[in-house]
Short mmCIF file of C-alpha atoms in Angstrom, two decimals:
data_model
loop_
_atom_site.label_atom_id
_atom_site.label_comp_id
_atom_site.label_asym_id
_atom_site.label_seq_id
_atom_site.Cartn_x
_atom_site.Cartn_y
_atom_site.Cartn_z
CA MET A 1 113.31 68.00 9.16
CA GLU A 2 114.41 67.88 12.88
CA THR A 3 115.21 64.13 12.37
CA ILE A 4 117.33 64.92 9.24
CA VAL A 5 119.25 67.65 10.92
CA ASN A 6 119.94 65.64 14.27
CA THR A 7 120.92 62.45 12.38
CA ALA A 8 123.29 64.43 10.14
CA ARG A 9 124.91 66.28 13.00
CA ALA A 10 125.50 63.15 14.91
CA VAL A 11 127.02 61.25 12.06
CA ASN A 12 129.05 64.29 11.08
CA THR A 13 130.54 64.42 14.52
CA LEU A 14 131.38 60.66 14.32
CA ILE A 15 133.01 61.05 10.87
CA SER A 16 135.00 64.21 11.74
CA LEU A 17 136.51 62.38 14.77
CA SER A 18 137.47 59.37 12.64
CA GLN A 19 138.60 60.73 9.30
CA ALA A 20 142.27 60.30 10.18
CA ASN A 21 141.63 56.56 10.82
CA GLU A 22 140.15 54.42 8.07
CA ALA A 23 139.03 51.74 10.37
CA LYS A 24 137.14 54.23 12.52
CA PHE A 25 135.65 55.81 9.44
CA LEU A 26 134.22 52.45 8.53
CA GLN A 27 132.92 51.87 12.04
CA SER A 28 131.17 55.23 11.70
CA ILE A 29 129.53 54.17 8.40
CA THR A 30 128.45 50.88 9.87
CA GLY A 31 126.87 52.78 12.77
CA LEU A 32 125.08 54.99 10.35
CA CYS A 33 123.62 52.04 8.51
CA ALA A 34 122.67 50.36 11.73
CA ALA A 35 120.48 53.32 12.67
CA ALA A 36 118.28 52.46 9.58
CA GLU A 37 118.33 48.75 10.31
CA PHE A 38 117.07 49.23 13.83
CA SER A 39 113.89 50.61 12.39
CA ASP A 40 113.48 47.54 10.20
CA GLU A 41 113.61 43.77 10.94
CA ILE A 42 116.76 43.10 8.92
CA THR A 43 120.08 42.55 10.51
CA GLY A 44 123.49 43.92 10.59
CA GLN A 45 124.52 40.95 8.43
CA HIS A 46 122.41 42.47 5.65
CA ILE A 47 124.60 45.66 5.76
CA LEU A 48 127.84 43.75 5.33
CA ARG A 49 126.38 41.50 2.64
CA VAL A 50 124.96 44.30 0.45
CA ASN A 51 128.45 45.90 0.68
CA ARG A 52 130.13 42.73 -0.50
CA TYR A 53 127.69 41.93 -3.33
CA SER A 54 128.06 45.67 -4.55
CA GLU A 55 131.82 45.70 -4.53
CA LEU A 56 131.86 42.29 -6.30
CA MET A 57 129.60 43.70 -9.07
CA ALA A 58 131.68 46.97 -9.39
CA ARG A 59 134.85 44.98 -9.86
CA THR A 60 133.18 42.57 -12.37
CA MET A 61 132.09 45.69 -14.42
CA ALA A 62 135.70 46.97 -14.33
CA MET A 63 134.85 50.26 -12.46
CA GLU A 64 137.68 52.46 -11.33
CA LYS A 65 139.64 51.08 -8.28
CA ASN A 66 138.59 53.71 -5.75
CA THR A 67 134.90 53.40 -6.84
CA CYS A 68 134.95 49.55 -6.27
CA ILE A 69 136.46 50.20 -2.73
CA TRP A 70 134.07 52.93 -1.88
CA ILE A 71 130.91 51.17 -2.99
CA GLY A 72 131.97 48.29 -0.89
CA GLN A 73 131.98 50.62 2.19
CA VAL A 74 128.90 52.82 1.70
CA ALA A 75 126.37 50.76 -0.33
CA ALA A 76 124.50 49.82 2.86
CA ILE A 77 123.75 53.47 3.63
CA HIS A 78 120.97 53.12 1.03
CA ASP A 79 118.23 52.87 3.73
CA ILE A 80 119.45 55.60 6.13
CA GLY A 81 116.11 57.52 5.31
CA LYS A 82 114.13 54.86 7.08
CA VAL A 83 115.09 56.51 10.47
CA ALA A 84 112.34 59.08 9.62
CA ILE A 85 109.53 56.39 9.26
CA PRO A 86 109.81 53.65 11.84
CA HIS A 87 105.95 53.84 12.28
CA ILE A 88 105.57 52.80 8.71
CA ILE A 89 108.28 50.14 8.57
CA LYS A 90 106.90 48.29 11.56
CA LEU A 91 103.46 47.88 10.13
CA GLU A 92 102.53 44.19 9.72
CA ARG A 93 99.94 44.61 7.05
CA LYS A 94 99.68 45.87 3.53
CA LEU A 95 100.28 49.66 3.37
CA THR A 96 97.56 52.08 2.33
CA ALA A 97 98.19 54.29 -0.64
CA ARG A 98 99.16 57.23 1.72
CA GLU A 99 101.51 54.98 3.74
CA ARG A 100 102.98 53.73 0.61
CA ARG A 101 103.81 57.28 -0.55
CA GLU A 102 105.32 58.11 2.90
CA MET A 103 107.36 55.00 2.86
CA GLU A 104 108.77 55.89 -0.61
CA MET A 105 109.92 59.14 0.91
CA HIS A 106 112.75 57.35 2.74
CA THR A 107 114.86 57.79 -0.40
CA ILE A 108 114.43 61.63 -0.36
CA VAL A 109 115.00 61.76 3.42
CA GLY A 110 118.19 59.64 3.06
CA ALA A 111 119.58 62.08 0.42
CA LEU A 112 118.63 65.01 2.61
CA ILE A 113 120.43 63.66 5.58
CA LEU A 114 123.60 63.17 3.55
CA ASP A 115 123.03 66.70 2.09
CA LYS A 116 122.94 68.14 5.51
CA MET A 117 126.02 66.18 6.48
CA MET A 118 127.98 67.66 3.50
CA GLU A 119 126.69 71.11 4.46
CA LEU A 120 128.28 70.54 7.79
CA HIS A 121 131.67 70.36 6.07
CA VAL A 122 132.41 66.68 6.03
CA GLU A 123 135.03 66.54 3.32
CA GLU A 124 134.58 62.97 2.38
CA PRO A 125 134.04 62.06 -1.30
CA ARG A 126 132.34 58.76 -0.30
CA MET A 127 129.35 60.80 0.94
CA GLU A 128 128.57 61.82 -2.58
CA LEU A 129 128.40 58.27 -3.66
CA ALA A 130 126.30 57.46 -0.64
CA ARG A 131 123.89 60.19 -1.35
CA SER A 132 123.24 59.00 -4.91
CA ILE A 133 122.71 55.51 -3.64
CA ALA A 134 120.24 56.48 -1.01
CA LEU A 135 118.28 58.59 -3.36
CA ASN A 136 118.11 56.22 -6.41
CA HIS A 137 118.32 52.71 -5.06
CA HIS A 138 114.49 52.16 -5.86
CA GLN A 139 114.83 53.66 -9.44
CA ARG A 140 114.26 51.16 -12.24
CA PHE A 141 115.96 51.23 -15.64
CA ASP A 142 112.48 51.19 -17.29
CA GLY A 143 111.33 54.24 -15.50
CA LYS A 144 108.81 52.46 -13.19
CA GLY A 145 110.70 52.96 -9.89
CA TYR A 146 110.70 55.95 -7.45
CA PRO A 147 111.08 58.70 -6.37
CA GLY A 148 109.99 61.11 -9.06
CA LEU A 149 112.71 63.60 -9.74
CA SER A 150 112.29 64.57 -13.32
CA LYS A 151 110.12 67.33 -14.90
CA SER A 152 108.19 66.90 -18.03
CA ASN A 153 111.13 68.50 -20.00
CA GLY A 154 113.72 66.01 -18.43
CA GLU A 155 115.08 68.54 -16.06
CA LEU A 156 115.99 67.13 -12.73
CA ILE A 157 114.82 69.01 -9.66
CA LYS A 158 116.80 69.94 -6.62
CA LEU A 159 115.71 68.39 -3.31
CA LYS A 160 114.23 70.85 -0.82
CA SER A 161 111.52 69.18 1.03
CA ARG A 162 110.64 65.77 2.60
CA GLU A 163 106.94 66.30 1.96
CA ASN A 164 105.18 64.06 -0.61
CA GLU A 165 103.39 67.00 -2.21
CA ALA A 166 106.80 68.61 -3.40
CA TYR A 167 107.27 65.69 -5.75
CA GLU A 168 103.83 65.09 -7.07
CA GLY A 169 103.61 65.08 -10.90
CA LEU A 170 107.37 64.26 -11.28
CA SER A 171 108.61 61.20 -13.22
CA PRO A 172 111.02 58.64 -11.91
CA LEU A 173 114.51 58.46 -13.46
CA LYS A 174 114.87 56.24 -16.45
CA GLY A 175 117.77 54.56 -18.41
CA LYS A 176 120.94 56.37 -18.45
CA GLN A 177 119.61 59.02 -16.06
CA ILE A 178 120.32 56.48 -13.26
CA PRO A 179 123.82 56.03 -12.13
CA VAL A 180 125.00 52.39 -12.75
CA ILE A 181 126.24 52.15 -9.26
CA ASP A 182 122.73 52.84 -7.90
CA LEU A 183 121.34 50.05 -10.06
CA ILE A 184 124.07 47.78 -8.70
CA VAL A 185 123.10 48.52 -5.14
CA SER A 186 119.40 48.07 -6.08
CA LEU A 187 120.00 44.61 -7.37
CA ALA A 188 122.25 43.67 -4.36
CA ASP A 189 119.58 44.90 -1.91
CA ILE A 190 116.70 43.05 -3.66
CA TYR A 191 118.71 39.77 -3.84
CA ASP A 192 119.50 39.89 -0.13
CA ALA A 193 115.97 40.82 0.77
CA LEU A 194 114.69 37.74 -1.25
CA ARG A 195 117.15 35.52 0.58
CA SER A 196 116.30 36.84 4.02
CA LYS A 197 113.58 35.92 6.45
CA ARG A 198 111.02 38.63 6.94
CA GLN A 199 107.96 38.89 9.16
CA TYR A 200 105.77 38.54 6.08
CA LYS A 201 107.72 35.83 4.20
CA ALA A 202 110.02 32.81 4.55
CA PRO A 203 113.62 33.07 3.03
CA PHE A 204 113.89 32.18 -0.65
CA SER A 205 116.62 29.77 -1.89
CA HIS A 206 119.29 31.08 -4.25
CA GLN A 207 117.56 29.45 -7.20
CA GLU A 208 114.17 31.03 -6.17
CA ALA A 209 115.80 34.42 -5.78
CA LEU A 210 117.64 33.96 -9.25
CA LYS A 211 114.35 33.05 -10.93
CA LEU A 212 112.55 36.21 -9.64
CA ILE A 213 115.37 38.51 -10.64
CA ARG A 214 115.51 36.97 -14.04
CA LEU A 215 111.74 37.35 -14.50
CA ASP A 216 109.48 38.59 -11.63
CA ASP A 217 106.21 36.66 -12.26
CA ARG A 218 104.47 39.06 -9.87
CA SER A 219 105.07 42.03 -12.19
CA GLY A 220 106.17 40.47 -15.35
CA SER A 221 109.39 42.49 -15.23
CA THR A 222 112.71 41.11 -16.54
CA GLY A 223 115.99 41.71 -14.82
CA GLU A 224 117.14 43.76 -17.87
CA GLN A 225 113.97 45.98 -17.51
CA VAL A 226 114.56 46.69 -13.83
CA PHE A 227 118.37 46.88 -13.57
CA SER A 228 119.58 47.31 -17.14
CA LYS A 229 121.23 44.81 -19.53
CA GLU A 230 124.69 45.60 -18.31
CA VAL A 231 123.99 45.20 -14.55
CA PHE A 232 121.70 42.06 -15.05
CA GLU A 233 124.33 40.34 -17.16
CA ALA A 234 127.09 41.15 -14.51
CA PHE A 235 124.81 39.63 -11.94
CA MET A 236 124.17 36.46 -13.98
CA ASP A 237 127.91 36.09 -14.45
CA ASN A 238 128.43 36.30 -10.68
CA HIS A 239 125.22 34.88 -9.14
CA GLN A 240 127.01 31.82 -7.62
CA ALA A 241 129.29 34.19 -5.72
CA PHE A 242 126.25 36.06 -4.34
CA ASP A 243 125.04 32.72 -3.04
CA GLU A 244 128.47 31.96 -1.46
CA ILE A 245 128.52 35.46 0.20
CA PHE A 246 125.08 34.96 1.58
CA LEU A 247 125.77 31.54 3.02
CA SER A 248 129.10 32.59 4.52
CA MET A 249 127.74 35.71 6.16
CA SER A 250 124.35 34.61 7.42
CA SER A 251 123.31 32.89 10.65
CA ASN A 252 119.85 31.89 9.26
CA ALA A 253 120.67 30.97 5.73
CA LEU A 254 118.43 28.66 3.75
CA ASN A 255 120.92 26.01 3.05
CA ARG A 256 119.52 24.85 -0.25
CA SER A 257 119.97 26.26 -3.76
#
């Protein structure tokens, strides 16, 4: 919990100092995202690309103007919870079941960090959007994602703890329980992860990433099952623009499609 409070206070100070200046606000958001990226091997370019993909999708789906702008500013906050688990992120082997559960808690921790920021009186509506994204970007439309947030009667719990045990026996969100914006960021993040070089894999080409999003032969899941028909079709209508964004904003792009 100390990590959550300290991170929230630091970012709260940055945002409070910069609210009068939009450029400084965006610098503060980028710094918050970078805190998470430093605990992973992905780069600052990933932050900017996820924002661009997400804004493109929101505009394609004719979302409200401010929503399109805001998702393009805060989408990359999705992994802020990773600041609490650098020891897990850095492991260069398959995670144990216990480590996997701890890793999945970065969604809860991210939401708790943003909750704490809002408790500290940051009057910034984009933080609500960022919180939802941080919490739900690993949910799946078919209900096979994480974290578990729903009781057996469908009632959603309130976040109080960062301990795994507090969420045992709960079900992931499913279908319309998941905000469309969170599914958009999920797809944007997965696409960029597929295209990017990691310690454990070479970068995939655009066509390889497209094939896996359409039908993941590792799990048998289709894009519609994971992201919803609406979000998947919006991606398919714009997938070439995703490739263009990646190539124009990457220093290590795989220059083949």
